[in-house]
Amino acid sequence: MQLDINGLTPAQFLAEYWQKKPLVIRQGFKHFQDLISPEELAGLAMDELVESRRVYQQAGQWQAEFGPFDSYDHLGERDWTLIVQALNNWVPDAEALIQCFDFIPRWRLDDVMVSFATPGGGVGPHIDLYDVFICQGSGRRRWRVGDLGPHKEFAAHPALLHTEAFDPIIDTELLPGDILYIPPGFPHDGITLEQSLSFSVGYRTASAKDMISALADHLSEQDLGAQQIKDPDRELTTRSGCVDNGDLTRLRTQLTNMLTDELVSEFSGRYLTQSKCALDLPDEPLDITQDEVLAWLDEQPLIRLGGLRCLYFDINVAQGVVYINGDKYQLSAELAAVIPLLCDSNQLDKTALAPWLAHADLLTQLTEWVNQGYWYFEDLSDEEC
Ligand code: SIN
Ligand code: CO
């Protein structure tokens, strides 16, 4: 799968559009193939591990319901949408779509969301906090996108935050292979013209509020941040009710001094690799031996589980630190060069691993990850995994 951003380089796209303005990308993908059929999608949304919802209007009222769903028979031919989150956690082919956007780092990725809509279907006009590349699969869909502005939002249904009517700066029909990029804050509304599938590659960031609340959990789990404010240099005050500017600085310094690169990476490595949706992991750890891993690596690459989040930081990768699925792993510094192989690509083959495979710790660690289901051998996945 190859992405063509209207002839722009990824660097030009980042400079001109990313987080700045929406863009219609015509034939971003030539000969785009749907990643899943409507029937398979309907089946996926019957699984309780899969996050899904249906949106439709009934007597002019917006309705939203959450899966798993056991039937679609009553829905009719028009005006409804089925949305499944984290398709990439269940459909390995979605990885190839994400890779087209790997000029944006994976810690920013949220998921690939798929929406199946019947004619007239859509989720209504709304604003997202996310950047999204809506990749049109089969069918046609009309999209309207408004400008940034003070758009009033309201709950059209307890689960649907809508925005009031807006003047479009984009009003277009997407055909299979077209892409619509929408940065956060731009109101948009997609109405399906004919039965349609769209695949949305979404990127998230984090609010300070959410990060600070998760940081507080991290500090208490790791028993950190217990230092008290000290003020041996205190000066006399005649205003006992006042927190003066010097004391305000003390309070702020107490908070900011804690935020070293070490703490921020320790915390955010775990935080950013937590998966929002369930992963396709085995119920019980597998029972694969190190010898089997070595032998199978001769035949085929190890593949990273779809949706598994792993990352490293420039500041401590040389010391062997890698974060995977919410946990920190400390490899030996001699194995540091393996970490980018784990995190920058989704396949590990024997040639790339060869220089380090003799290191017992690597094989032990790889085998643990294989048994957890984090990396797998494709040809064995049916029988063994
Ligand atoms: C959809 O694909 O139905 C909705 C996507 C969006 O507007 O965020
Ligand atoms: Co949206």
Short mmCIF file of N, CA and C in Angstrom, two decimals, residues 168-241:
data_model
loop_
_atom_site.label_atom_id
_atom_site.label_comp_id
_atom_site.label_asym_id
_atom_site.label_seq_id
_atom_site.Cartn_x
_atom_site.Cartn_y
_atom_site.Cartn_z
N PRO A 168 -19.61 25.13 5.36
CA PRO A 168 -18.48 24.28 4.97
C PRO A 168 -17.37 25.06 4.27
N ILE A 169 -16.12 24.70 4.62
CA ILE A 169 -14.98 25.16 3.82
C ILE A 169 -14.57 24.04 2.86
N ILE A 170 -15.06 22.84 3.16
CA ILE A 170 -14.90 21.70 2.24
C ILE A 170 -16.27 21.05 2.12
N ASP A 171 -16.68 20.77 0.91
CA ASP A 171 -17.93 20.03 0.68
C ASP A 171 -17.65 19.14 -0.51
N THR A 172 -17.41 17.87 -0.24
CA THR A 172 -16.89 17.01 -1.31
C THR A 172 -17.39 15.58 -1.18
N GLU A 173 -17.27 14.88 -2.28
CA GLU A 173 -17.60 13.45 -2.27
C GLU A 173 -16.31 12.66 -2.27
N LEU A 174 -16.17 11.74 -1.33
CA LEU A 174 -14.98 10.89 -1.34
C LEU A 174 -15.31 9.60 -2.08
N LEU A 175 -14.39 9.21 -2.93
CA LEU A 175 -14.51 7.96 -3.68
C LEU A 175 -13.48 6.97 -3.14
N PRO A 176 -13.62 5.70 -3.46
CA PRO A 176 -12.65 4.72 -2.94
C PRO A 176 -11.22 5.16 -3.23
N GLY A 177 -10.38 5.14 -2.18
CA GLY A 177 -8.96 5.54 -2.34
C GLY A 177 -8.71 6.99 -1.99
N ASP A 178 -9.78 7.82 -1.89
CA ASP A 178 -9.62 9.21 -1.46
C ASP A 178 -9.46 9.25 0.07
N ILE A 179 -8.82 10.32 0.53
CA ILE A 179 -8.59 10.48 1.98
C ILE A 179 -8.98 11.90 2.37
N LEU A 180 -9.60 12.02 3.53
CA LEU A 180 -9.86 13.35 4.08
C LEU A 180 -9.08 13.46 5.38
N TYR A 181 -8.17 14.44 5.44
CA TYR A 181 -7.44 14.68 6.69
C TYR A 181 -8.15 15.80 7.45
N ILE A 182 -8.49 15.56 8.71
CA ILE A 182 -9.15 16.60 9.53
C ILE A 182 -8.36 16.77 10.83
N PRO A 183 -7.85 17.97 11.09
CA PRO A 183 -7.19 18.21 12.38
C PRO A 183 -8.23 18.41 13.48
N PRO A 184 -7.80 18.41 14.74
CA PRO A 184 -8.76 18.61 15.83
C PRO A 184 -9.45 19.96 15.70
N GLY A 185 -10.72 20.01 16.12
CA GLY A 185 -11.42 21.29 16.23
C GLY A 185 -12.22 21.69 15.01
N PHE A 186 -12.01 21.03 13.87
CA PHE A 186 -12.77 21.39 12.66
C PHE A 186 -14.07 20.57 12.63
N PRO A 187 -15.23 21.24 12.66
CA PRO A 187 -16.48 20.47 12.64
C PRO A 187 -16.62 19.72 11.32
N HIS A 188 -17.21 18.54 11.37
CA HIS A 188 -17.36 17.78 10.13
C HIS A 188 -18.56 16.86 10.21
N ASP A 189 -19.01 16.47 9.04
CA ASP A 189 -20.21 15.63 8.94
C ASP A 189 -20.10 14.81 7.66
N GLY A 190 -20.17 13.51 7.80
CA GLY A 190 -20.08 12.64 6.62
C GLY A 190 -21.39 11.90 6.43
N ILE A 191 -21.99 12.04 5.26
CA ILE A 191 -23.25 11.33 5.00
C ILE A 191 -23.02 10.39 3.81
N THR A 192 -23.36 9.15 4.04
CA THR A 192 -23.08 8.15 3.02
C THR A 192 -24.09 8.22 1.88
N LEU A 193 -23.56 8.19 0.66
CA LEU A 193 -24.43 8.28 -0.52
C LEU A 193 -24.82 6.88 -1.00
N GLU A 194 -23.89 5.97 -0.84
CA GLU A 194 -24.21 4.57 -1.15
C GLU A 194 -23.47 3.73 -0.12
N GLN A 195 -23.89 2.50 0.07
CA GLN A 195 -23.28 1.66 1.09
C GLN A 195 -21.76 1.82 1.07
N SER A 196 -21.19 2.10 2.23
CA SER A 196 -19.81 2.56 2.22
C SER A 196 -19.02 2.08 3.43
N LEU A 197 -17.73 1.92 3.22
CA LEU A 197 -16.82 1.59 4.32
C LEU A 197 -15.76 2.68 4.39
N SER A 198 -15.50 3.20 5.58
CA SER A 198 -14.34 4.10 5.69
C SER A 198 -13.46 3.67 6.84
N PHE A 199 -12.17 3.89 6.64
CA PHE A 199 -11.15 3.45 7.59
C PHE A 199 -10.43 4.70 8.08
N SER A 200 -10.61 5.00 9.37
CA SER A 200 -10.07 6.26 9.90
C SER A 200 -8.83 5.97 10.74
N VAL A 201 -7.70 6.51 10.29
CA VAL A 201 -6.47 6.38 11.06
C VAL A 201 -6.43 7.60 11.97
N GLY A 202 -6.62 7.36 13.26
CA GLY A 202 -6.79 8.47 14.21
C GLY A 202 -5.56 8.65 15.08
N TYR A 203 -5.26 9.89 15.39
CA TYR A 203 -4.10 10.23 16.23
C TYR A 203 -4.59 10.97 17.45
N ARG A 204 -4.09 10.58 18.63
CA ARG A 204 -4.52 11.23 19.85
C ARG A 204 -3.35 11.98 20.48
N THR A 205 -3.68 12.95 21.29
CA THR A 205 -2.65 13.52 22.17
C THR A 205 -3.19 13.36 23.58
N ALA A 206 -2.61 14.04 24.52
CA ALA A 206 -3.09 13.88 25.88
C ALA A 206 -3.30 15.26 26.48
N SER A 207 -4.34 15.42 27.26
CA SER A 207 -4.53 16.71 27.93
C SER A 207 -3.68 16.71 29.20
N ALA A 208 -3.31 17.91 29.64
CA ALA A 208 -2.53 18.03 30.89
C ALA A 208 -3.34 17.41 32.03
N LYS A 209 -4.64 17.61 32.00
CA LYS A 209 -5.50 17.08 33.07
C LYS A 209 -5.37 15.56 33.18
N ASP A 210 -5.49 14.88 32.03
CA ASP A 210 -5.41 13.42 32.05
C ASP A 210 -4.01 12.95 32.44
N MET A 211 -2.98 13.67 31.92
CA MET A 211 -1.62 13.23 32.23
C MET A 211 -1.31 13.42 33.71
N ILE A 212 -1.76 14.54 34.27
CA ILE A 212 -1.44 14.79 35.68
C ILE A 212 -2.18 13.79 36.57
N SER A 213 -3.38 13.45 36.17
CA SER A 213 -4.09 12.47 36.98
C SER A 213 -3.41 11.10 36.89
N ALA A 214 -2.94 10.72 35.69
CA ALA A 214 -2.23 9.44 35.56
C ALA A 214 -0.86 9.52 36.25
N LEU A 215 -0.23 10.70 36.22
CA LEU A 215 1.06 10.86 36.88
C LEU A 215 0.90 10.68 38.39
N ALA A 216 -0.20 11.19 38.93
CA ALA A 216 -0.44 11.04 40.37
C ALA A 216 -0.54 9.54 40.72
N ASP A 217 -1.21 8.77 39.86
CA ASP A 217 -1.29 7.31 40.10
C ASP A 217 0.11 6.70 40.06
N HIS A 218 0.92 7.13 39.07
CA HIS A 218 2.27 6.59 38.92
C HIS A 218 3.09 6.89 40.19
N LEU A 219 3.01 8.13 40.69
CA LEU A 219 3.79 8.51 41.87
C LEU A 219 3.38 7.65 43.06
N SER A 220 2.08 7.41 43.19
CA SER A 220 1.70 6.63 44.37
C SER A 220 2.05 5.15 44.18
N GLU A 221 1.91 4.61 42.95
CA GLU A 221 2.32 3.20 42.73
C GLU A 221 3.81 3.00 42.98
N GLN A 222 4.62 3.97 42.53
CA GLN A 222 6.08 3.82 42.61
C GLN A 222 6.64 4.46 43.89
N ASP A 223 5.74 4.96 44.72
CA ASP A 223 6.14 5.62 45.96
C ASP A 223 7.18 6.71 45.71
N LEU A 224 6.84 7.63 44.84
CA LEU A 224 7.75 8.72 44.48
C LEU A 224 7.11 10.05 44.89
N GLY A 225 7.91 11.08 44.90
CA GLY A 225 7.38 12.45 45.07
C GLY A 225 6.98 12.76 46.50
N ALA A 226 7.65 12.10 47.48
CA ALA A 226 7.25 12.33 48.89
C ALA A 226 7.99 13.52 49.52
N GLN A 227 8.92 14.14 48.77
CA GLN A 227 9.67 15.25 49.36
C GLN A 227 8.73 16.39 49.74
N GLN A 228 9.00 16.96 50.91
CA GLN A 228 8.19 18.08 51.41
C GLN A 228 8.80 19.39 50.96
N ILE A 229 7.97 20.41 50.88
CA ILE A 229 8.50 21.76 50.64
C ILE A 229 9.35 22.17 51.85
N LYS A 230 10.51 22.76 51.56
CA LYS A 230 11.39 23.24 52.65
C LYS A 230 11.53 24.76 52.51
N ASP A 231 11.61 25.46 53.67
CA ASP A 231 11.76 26.92 53.61
C ASP A 231 12.64 27.45 54.74
N PRO A 232 13.88 26.92 54.84
CA PRO A 232 14.76 27.41 55.93
C PRO A 232 15.13 28.89 55.77
N ASP A 233 14.97 29.43 54.57
CA ASP A 233 15.33 30.82 54.31
C ASP A 233 14.13 31.75 54.49
N ARG A 234 13.13 31.29 55.19
CA ARG A 234 11.90 32.09 55.33
C ARG A 234 12.15 33.45 55.93
N GLU A 235 11.49 34.46 55.34
CA GLU A 235 11.61 35.81 55.87
C GLU A 235 10.35 36.17 56.65
N LEU A 236 10.52 37.14 57.48
CA LEU A 236 9.43 37.62 58.32
C LEU A 236 8.23 38.10 57.48
N THR A 237 7.02 37.79 57.93
CA THR A 237 5.84 38.36 57.25
C THR A 237 4.97 39.11 58.25
N THR A 238 4.30 40.14 57.74
CA THR A 238 3.31 40.81 58.58
C THR A 238 1.90 40.50 58.07
N ARG A 239 1.83 39.69 57.02
CA ARG A 239 0.51 39.35 56.44
C ARG A 239 0.34 37.84 56.54
N SER A 240 -0.09 37.38 57.68
CA SER A 240 -0.09 35.93 57.92
C SER A 240 -1.11 35.20 57.04
N GLY A 241 -2.05 35.96 56.50
CA GLY A 241 -3.05 35.31 55.62
C GLY A 241 -2.60 35.20 54.18
#
